[in-house]
mmCIF file of C-alpha atoms (C1' of nucleotides) in Angstrom:
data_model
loop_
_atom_site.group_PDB
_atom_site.id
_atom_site.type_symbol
_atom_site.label_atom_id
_atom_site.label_comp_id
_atom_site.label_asym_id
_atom_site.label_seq_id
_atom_site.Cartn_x
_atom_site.Cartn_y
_atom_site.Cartn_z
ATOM 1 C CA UNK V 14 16.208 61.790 -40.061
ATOM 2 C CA UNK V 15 19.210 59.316 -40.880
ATOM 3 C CA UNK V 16 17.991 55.449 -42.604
ATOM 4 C CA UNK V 17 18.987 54.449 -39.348
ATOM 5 C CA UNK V 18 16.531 55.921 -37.125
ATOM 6 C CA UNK V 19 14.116 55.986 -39.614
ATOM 7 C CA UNK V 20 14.114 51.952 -39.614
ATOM 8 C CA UNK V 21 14.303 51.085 -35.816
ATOM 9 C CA UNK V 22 11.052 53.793 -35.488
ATOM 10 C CA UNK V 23 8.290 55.120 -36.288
ATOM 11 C CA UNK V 24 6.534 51.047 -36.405
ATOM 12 C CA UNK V 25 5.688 48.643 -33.809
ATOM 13 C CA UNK V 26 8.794 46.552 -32.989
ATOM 14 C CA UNK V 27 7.083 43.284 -33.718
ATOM 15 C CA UNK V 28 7.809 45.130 -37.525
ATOM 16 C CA UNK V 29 10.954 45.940 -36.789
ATOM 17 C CA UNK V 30 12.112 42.990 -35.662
ATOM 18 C CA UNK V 31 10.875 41.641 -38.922
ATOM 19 C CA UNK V 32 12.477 43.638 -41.062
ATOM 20 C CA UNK V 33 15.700 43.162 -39.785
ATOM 21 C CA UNK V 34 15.552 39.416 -40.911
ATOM 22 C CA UNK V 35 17.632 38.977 -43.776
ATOM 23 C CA UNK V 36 19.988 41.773 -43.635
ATOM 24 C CA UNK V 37 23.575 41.743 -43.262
ATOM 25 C CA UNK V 38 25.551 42.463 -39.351
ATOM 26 C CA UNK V 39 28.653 42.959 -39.610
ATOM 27 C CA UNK V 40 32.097 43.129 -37.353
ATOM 28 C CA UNK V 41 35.426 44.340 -38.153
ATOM 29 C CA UNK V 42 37.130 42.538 -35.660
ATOM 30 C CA UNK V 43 40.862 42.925 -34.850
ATOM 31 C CA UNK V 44 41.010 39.496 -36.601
ATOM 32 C CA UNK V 45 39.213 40.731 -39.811
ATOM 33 C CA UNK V 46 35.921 41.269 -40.973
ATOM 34 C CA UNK V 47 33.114 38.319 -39.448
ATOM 35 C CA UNK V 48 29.592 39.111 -41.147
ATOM 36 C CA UNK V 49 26.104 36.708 -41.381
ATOM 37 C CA UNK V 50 22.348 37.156 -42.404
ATOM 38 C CA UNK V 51 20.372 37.748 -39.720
ATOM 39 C CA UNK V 52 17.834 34.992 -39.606
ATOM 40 C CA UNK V 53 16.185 34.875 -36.362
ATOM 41 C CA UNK V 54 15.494 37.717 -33.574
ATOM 42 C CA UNK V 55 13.214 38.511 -31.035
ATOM 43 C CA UNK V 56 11.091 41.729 -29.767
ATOM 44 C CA UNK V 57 11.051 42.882 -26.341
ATOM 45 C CA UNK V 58 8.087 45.187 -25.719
ATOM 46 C CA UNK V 59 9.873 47.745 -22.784
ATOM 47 C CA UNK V 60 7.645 48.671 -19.730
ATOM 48 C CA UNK V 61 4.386 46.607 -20.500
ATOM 49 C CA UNK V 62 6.488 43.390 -21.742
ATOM 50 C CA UNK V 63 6.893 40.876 -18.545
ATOM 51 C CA UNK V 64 9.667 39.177 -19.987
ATOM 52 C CA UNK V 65 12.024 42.639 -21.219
ATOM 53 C CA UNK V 66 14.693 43.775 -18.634
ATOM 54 C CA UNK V 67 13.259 47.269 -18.755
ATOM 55 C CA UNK V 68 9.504 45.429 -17.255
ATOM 56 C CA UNK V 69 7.844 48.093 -15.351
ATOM 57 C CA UNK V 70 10.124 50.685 -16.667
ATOM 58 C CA UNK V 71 12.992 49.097 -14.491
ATOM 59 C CA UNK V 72 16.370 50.941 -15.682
ATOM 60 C CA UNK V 73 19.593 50.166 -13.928
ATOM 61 C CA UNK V 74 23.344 51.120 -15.266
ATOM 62 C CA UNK V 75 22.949 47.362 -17.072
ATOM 63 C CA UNK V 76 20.257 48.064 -19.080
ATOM 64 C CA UNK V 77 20.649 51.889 -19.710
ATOM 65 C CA UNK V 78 21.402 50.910 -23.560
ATOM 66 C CA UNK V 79 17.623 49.752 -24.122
ATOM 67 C CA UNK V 80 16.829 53.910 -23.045
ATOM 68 C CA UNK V 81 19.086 54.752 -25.794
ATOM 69 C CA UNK V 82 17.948 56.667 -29.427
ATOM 70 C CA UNK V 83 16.826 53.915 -31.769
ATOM 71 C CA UNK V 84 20.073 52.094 -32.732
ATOM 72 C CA UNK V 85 21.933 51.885 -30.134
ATOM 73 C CA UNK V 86 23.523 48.903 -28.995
ATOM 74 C CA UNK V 87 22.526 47.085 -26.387
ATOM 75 C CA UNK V 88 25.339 44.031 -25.031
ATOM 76 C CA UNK V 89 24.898 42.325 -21.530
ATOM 77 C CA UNK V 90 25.780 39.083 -20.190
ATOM 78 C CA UNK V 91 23.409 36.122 -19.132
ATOM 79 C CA UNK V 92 24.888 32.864 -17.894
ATOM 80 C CA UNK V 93 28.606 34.083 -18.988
ATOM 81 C CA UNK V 94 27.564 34.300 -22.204
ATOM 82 C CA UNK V 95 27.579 37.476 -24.383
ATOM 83 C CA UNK V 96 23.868 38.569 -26.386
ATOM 84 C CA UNK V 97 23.476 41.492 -29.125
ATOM 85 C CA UNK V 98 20.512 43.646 -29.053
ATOM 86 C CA UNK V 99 19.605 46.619 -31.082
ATOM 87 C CA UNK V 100 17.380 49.698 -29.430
ATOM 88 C CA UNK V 101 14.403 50.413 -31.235
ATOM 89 C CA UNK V 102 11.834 53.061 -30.663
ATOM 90 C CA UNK V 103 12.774 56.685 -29.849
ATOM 91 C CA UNK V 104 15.241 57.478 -26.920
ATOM 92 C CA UNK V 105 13.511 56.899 -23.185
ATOM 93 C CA UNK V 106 11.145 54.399 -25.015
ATOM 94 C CA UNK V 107 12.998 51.024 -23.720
ATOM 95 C CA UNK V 108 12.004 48.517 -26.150
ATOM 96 C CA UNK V 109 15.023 46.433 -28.220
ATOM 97 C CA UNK V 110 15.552 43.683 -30.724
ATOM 98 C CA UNK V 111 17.853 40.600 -29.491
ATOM 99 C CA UNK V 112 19.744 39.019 -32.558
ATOM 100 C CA UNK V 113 19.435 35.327 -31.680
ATOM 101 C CA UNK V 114 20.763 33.578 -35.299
ATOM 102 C CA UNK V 115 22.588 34.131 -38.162
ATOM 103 C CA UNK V 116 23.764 32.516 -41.383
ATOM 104 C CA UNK V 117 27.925 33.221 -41.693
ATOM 105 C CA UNK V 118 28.842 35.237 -45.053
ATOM 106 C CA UNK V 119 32.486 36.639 -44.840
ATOM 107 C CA UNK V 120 34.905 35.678 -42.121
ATOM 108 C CA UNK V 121 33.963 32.082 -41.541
ATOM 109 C CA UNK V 122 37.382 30.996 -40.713
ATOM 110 C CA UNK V 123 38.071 33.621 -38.259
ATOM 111 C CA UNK V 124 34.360 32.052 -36.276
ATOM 112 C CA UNK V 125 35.338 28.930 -37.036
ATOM 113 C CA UNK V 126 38.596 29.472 -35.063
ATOM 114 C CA UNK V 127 36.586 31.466 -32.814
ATOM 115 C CA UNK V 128 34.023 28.960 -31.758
ATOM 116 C CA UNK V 129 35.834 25.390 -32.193
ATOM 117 C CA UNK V 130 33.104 24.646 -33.766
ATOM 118 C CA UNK V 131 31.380 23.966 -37.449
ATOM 119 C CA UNK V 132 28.346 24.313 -40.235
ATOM 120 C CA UNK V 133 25.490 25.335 -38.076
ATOM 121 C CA UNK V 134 26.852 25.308 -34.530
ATOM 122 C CA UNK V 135 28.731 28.437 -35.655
ATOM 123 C CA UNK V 136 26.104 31.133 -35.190
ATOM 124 C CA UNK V 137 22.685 29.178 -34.468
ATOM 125 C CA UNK V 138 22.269 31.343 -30.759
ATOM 126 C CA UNK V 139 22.806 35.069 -29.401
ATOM 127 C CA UNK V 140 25.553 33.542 -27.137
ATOM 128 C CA UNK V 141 26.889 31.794 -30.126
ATOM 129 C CA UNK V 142 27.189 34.281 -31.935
ATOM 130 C CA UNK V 143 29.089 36.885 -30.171
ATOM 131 C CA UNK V 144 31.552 34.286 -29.641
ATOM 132 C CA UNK V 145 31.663 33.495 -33.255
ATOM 133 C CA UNK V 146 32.538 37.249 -33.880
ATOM 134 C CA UNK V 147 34.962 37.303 -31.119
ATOM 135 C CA UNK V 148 33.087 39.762 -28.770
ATOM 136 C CA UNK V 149 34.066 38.704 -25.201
ATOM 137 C CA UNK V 150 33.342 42.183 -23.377
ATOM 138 C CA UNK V 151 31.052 45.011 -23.603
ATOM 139 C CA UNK V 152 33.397 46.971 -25.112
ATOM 140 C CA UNK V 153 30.543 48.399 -27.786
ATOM 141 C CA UNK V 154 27.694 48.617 -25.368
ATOM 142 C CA UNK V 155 25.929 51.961 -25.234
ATOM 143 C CA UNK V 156 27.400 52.893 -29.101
ATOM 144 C CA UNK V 157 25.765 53.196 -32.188
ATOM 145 C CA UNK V 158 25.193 50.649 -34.799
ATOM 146 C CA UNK V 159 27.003 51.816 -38.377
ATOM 147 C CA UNK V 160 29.480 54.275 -35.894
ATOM 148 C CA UNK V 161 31.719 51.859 -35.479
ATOM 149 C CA UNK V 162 32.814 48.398 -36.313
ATOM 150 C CA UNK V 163 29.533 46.715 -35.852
ATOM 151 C CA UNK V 164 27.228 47.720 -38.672
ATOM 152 C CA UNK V 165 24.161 46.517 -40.448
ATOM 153 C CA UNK V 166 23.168 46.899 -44.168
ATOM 154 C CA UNK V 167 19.770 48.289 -44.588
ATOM 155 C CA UNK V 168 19.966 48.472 -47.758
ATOM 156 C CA UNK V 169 21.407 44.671 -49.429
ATOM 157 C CA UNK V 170 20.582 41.675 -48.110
ATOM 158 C CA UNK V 171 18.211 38.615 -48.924
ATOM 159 C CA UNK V 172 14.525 37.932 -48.785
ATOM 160 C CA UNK V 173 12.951 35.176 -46.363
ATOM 161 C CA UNK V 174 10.637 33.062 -48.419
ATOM 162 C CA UNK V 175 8.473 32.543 -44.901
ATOM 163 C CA UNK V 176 8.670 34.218 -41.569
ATOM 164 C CA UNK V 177 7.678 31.980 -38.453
ATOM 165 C CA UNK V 178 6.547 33.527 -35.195
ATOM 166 C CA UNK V 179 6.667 31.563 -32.013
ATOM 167 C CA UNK V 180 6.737 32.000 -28.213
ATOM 168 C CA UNK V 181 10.208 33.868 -27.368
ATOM 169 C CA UNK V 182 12.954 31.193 -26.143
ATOM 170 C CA UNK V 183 14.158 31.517 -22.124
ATOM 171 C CA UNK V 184 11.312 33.140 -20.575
ATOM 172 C CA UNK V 185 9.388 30.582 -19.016
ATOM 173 C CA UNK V 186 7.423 31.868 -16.189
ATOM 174 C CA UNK V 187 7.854 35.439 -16.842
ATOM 175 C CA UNK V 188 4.105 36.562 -16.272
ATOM 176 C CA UNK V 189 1.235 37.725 -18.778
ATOM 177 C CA UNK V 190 4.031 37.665 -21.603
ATOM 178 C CA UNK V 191 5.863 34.490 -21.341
ATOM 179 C CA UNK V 192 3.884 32.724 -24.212
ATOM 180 C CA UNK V 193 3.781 35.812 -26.502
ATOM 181 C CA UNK V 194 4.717 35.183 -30.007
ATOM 182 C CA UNK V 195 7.688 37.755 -30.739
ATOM 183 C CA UNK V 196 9.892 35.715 -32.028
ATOM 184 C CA UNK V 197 10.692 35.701 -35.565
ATOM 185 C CA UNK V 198 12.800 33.458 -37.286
ATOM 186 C CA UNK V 199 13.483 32.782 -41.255
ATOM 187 C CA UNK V 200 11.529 29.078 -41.848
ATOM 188 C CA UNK V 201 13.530 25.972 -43.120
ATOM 189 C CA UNK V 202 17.368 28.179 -42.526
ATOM 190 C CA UNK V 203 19.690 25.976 -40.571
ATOM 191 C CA UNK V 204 21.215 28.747 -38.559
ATOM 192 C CA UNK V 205 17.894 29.462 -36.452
ATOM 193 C CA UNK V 206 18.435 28.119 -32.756
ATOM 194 C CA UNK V 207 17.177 25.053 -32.172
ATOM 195 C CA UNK V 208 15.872 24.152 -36.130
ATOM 196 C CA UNK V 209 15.320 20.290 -36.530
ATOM 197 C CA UNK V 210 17.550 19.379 -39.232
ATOM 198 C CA UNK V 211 14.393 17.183 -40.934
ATOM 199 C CA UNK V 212 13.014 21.277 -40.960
ATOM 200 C CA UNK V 213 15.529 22.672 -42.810
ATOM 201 C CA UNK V 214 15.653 23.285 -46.585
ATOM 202 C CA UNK V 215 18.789 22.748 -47.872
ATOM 203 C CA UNK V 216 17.812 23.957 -51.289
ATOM 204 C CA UNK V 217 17.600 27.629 -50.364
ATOM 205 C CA UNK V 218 17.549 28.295 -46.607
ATOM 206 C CA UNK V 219 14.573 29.395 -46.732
ATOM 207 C CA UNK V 220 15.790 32.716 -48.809
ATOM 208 C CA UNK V 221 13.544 33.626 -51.868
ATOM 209 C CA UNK V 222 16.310 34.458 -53.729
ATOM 210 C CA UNK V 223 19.255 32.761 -55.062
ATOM 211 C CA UNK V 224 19.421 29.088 -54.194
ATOM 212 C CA UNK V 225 22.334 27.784 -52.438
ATOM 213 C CA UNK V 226 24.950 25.166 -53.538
ATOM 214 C CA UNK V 227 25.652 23.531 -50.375
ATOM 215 C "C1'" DG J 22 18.547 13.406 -32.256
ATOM 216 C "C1'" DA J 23 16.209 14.443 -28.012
ATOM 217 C "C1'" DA J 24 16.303 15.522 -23.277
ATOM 218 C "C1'" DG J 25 18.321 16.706 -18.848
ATOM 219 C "C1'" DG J 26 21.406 18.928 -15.808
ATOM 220 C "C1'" DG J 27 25.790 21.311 -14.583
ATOM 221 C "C1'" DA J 28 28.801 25.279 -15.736
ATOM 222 C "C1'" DT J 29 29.356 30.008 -15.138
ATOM 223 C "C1'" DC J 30 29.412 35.135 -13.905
ATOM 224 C "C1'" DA J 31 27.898 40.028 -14.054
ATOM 225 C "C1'" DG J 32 24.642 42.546 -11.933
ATOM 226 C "C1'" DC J 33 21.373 43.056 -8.795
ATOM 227 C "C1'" DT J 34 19.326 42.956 -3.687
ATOM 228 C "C1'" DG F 27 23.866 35.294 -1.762
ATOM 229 C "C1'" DC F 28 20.706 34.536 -5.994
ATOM 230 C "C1'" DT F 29 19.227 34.973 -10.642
ATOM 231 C "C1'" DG F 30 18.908 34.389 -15.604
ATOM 232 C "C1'" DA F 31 16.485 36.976 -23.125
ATOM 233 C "C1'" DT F 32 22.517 30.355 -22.552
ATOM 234 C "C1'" DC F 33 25.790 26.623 -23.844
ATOM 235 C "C1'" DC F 34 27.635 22.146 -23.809
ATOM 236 C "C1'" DC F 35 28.202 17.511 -22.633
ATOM 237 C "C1'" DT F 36 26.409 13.245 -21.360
ATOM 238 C "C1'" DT F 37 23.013 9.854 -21.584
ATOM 239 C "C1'" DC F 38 19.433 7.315 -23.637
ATOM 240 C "C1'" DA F 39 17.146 6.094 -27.724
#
DNA sequence: GAAGGGATCAGCT
DNA sequence: GCTGATCCCTTCA
């Protein structure tokens, strides 16, 4: 079994979706390589979980990706806007990870351009985001993650000090699961969607490792 | 700096 | 037609 399947299995995805906090996603984009700490995602539970697209085991061409072996990408479009999710679980087992936050490492002129935009406002939402990294189509839907230009380290990456959990953001009346707490977000980092700025520690971004300058 | 509402569009039904 | 796993701008503090 490859690291990849290995780490989006064989654990509930409330784990999962833990675990991927703190490591580094990654883009080689046509306009050069666009990278940032994930530091806030959210788990979608498949069949059972009101507020997933595959509720009920509903599977349409849209959401085929969330049927796929665990790491496959999963891109679709809400309100215009692009969002990132990872496939977790074993293939036919629809349950996925959506990326809603990151903190910019390499490339943040290239989302700077990309987004008009600066400091937190670059990355601080899964629509943000892809726009940040220049992803306007679903060009890598259905692919693997680490087969092509969209990768994640499982390996590097930094430490959260504290990981919040709180209701999951956009799924208001959405049945028995609408106040479930799968989302999971690094506490005090100033790219997590919707952080207060009196919240955030501007010390160390709420990273146990080493501080930060800025 | 918080809150409210319009924009926007692919994918259903 | 209608609906969001959203964003942005405007308004009011």
């Amino acid at each position: 079994m490859d690291t990849i399947t290995a780490f989006f299995s064989g654990k509930p995805t409330e784990q999962i979706t833990q675990n991927v906090l703190g490591k580094l996603l990654s883009y080689q984009s046509p306009s050069g390589l666009v990278s940032g700490y994930i530091v806030e995602a959210e788990a979608y539970l498949g069949a059972r979980d009101s507020a997933a697209h595959a509720y009920q085991g509903r599977r349409t061409a849209a959401n085929e990706a969330l049927y796929g072996a665990p790491g496959t990408i999963y891109i679709y479009t809400l309100h215009g806007q692009y969002m990132f999710d990872i496939a977790v679980q074993p293939k036919d087992e629809p349950q996925g990870i959506l990326v809603r936050g990151l903190e910019p490492v390499e490339g943040i002129d290239i989302m700077t351009k990309n987004r008009g935009k600066t400091g937190s406002e670059l990355t601080n939402g899964p629509g943000k985001l892809m726009s940040a990294f220049g992803i306007h189509d679903k060009q890598w839907n259905l692919t693997m993650i680490n087969a092509g230009p969209i990768k994640i380290d499982l390996t590097t990456g930094r430490q959260p000090r504290q990981i919040v959990s709180s209701a999951r953001v956009g799924v208001s009346r959405r049945g028995d699961a609408t106040d479930a707490p799968y989302r999971y977000y690094v506490k005090g980092n100033p790219y997590v969607s919707g952080m207060k700025k009196r919240d955030v520690d501007l010390k160390t971004h709420g990273w146990a490792d080493e501080p930060f300058d800025n």
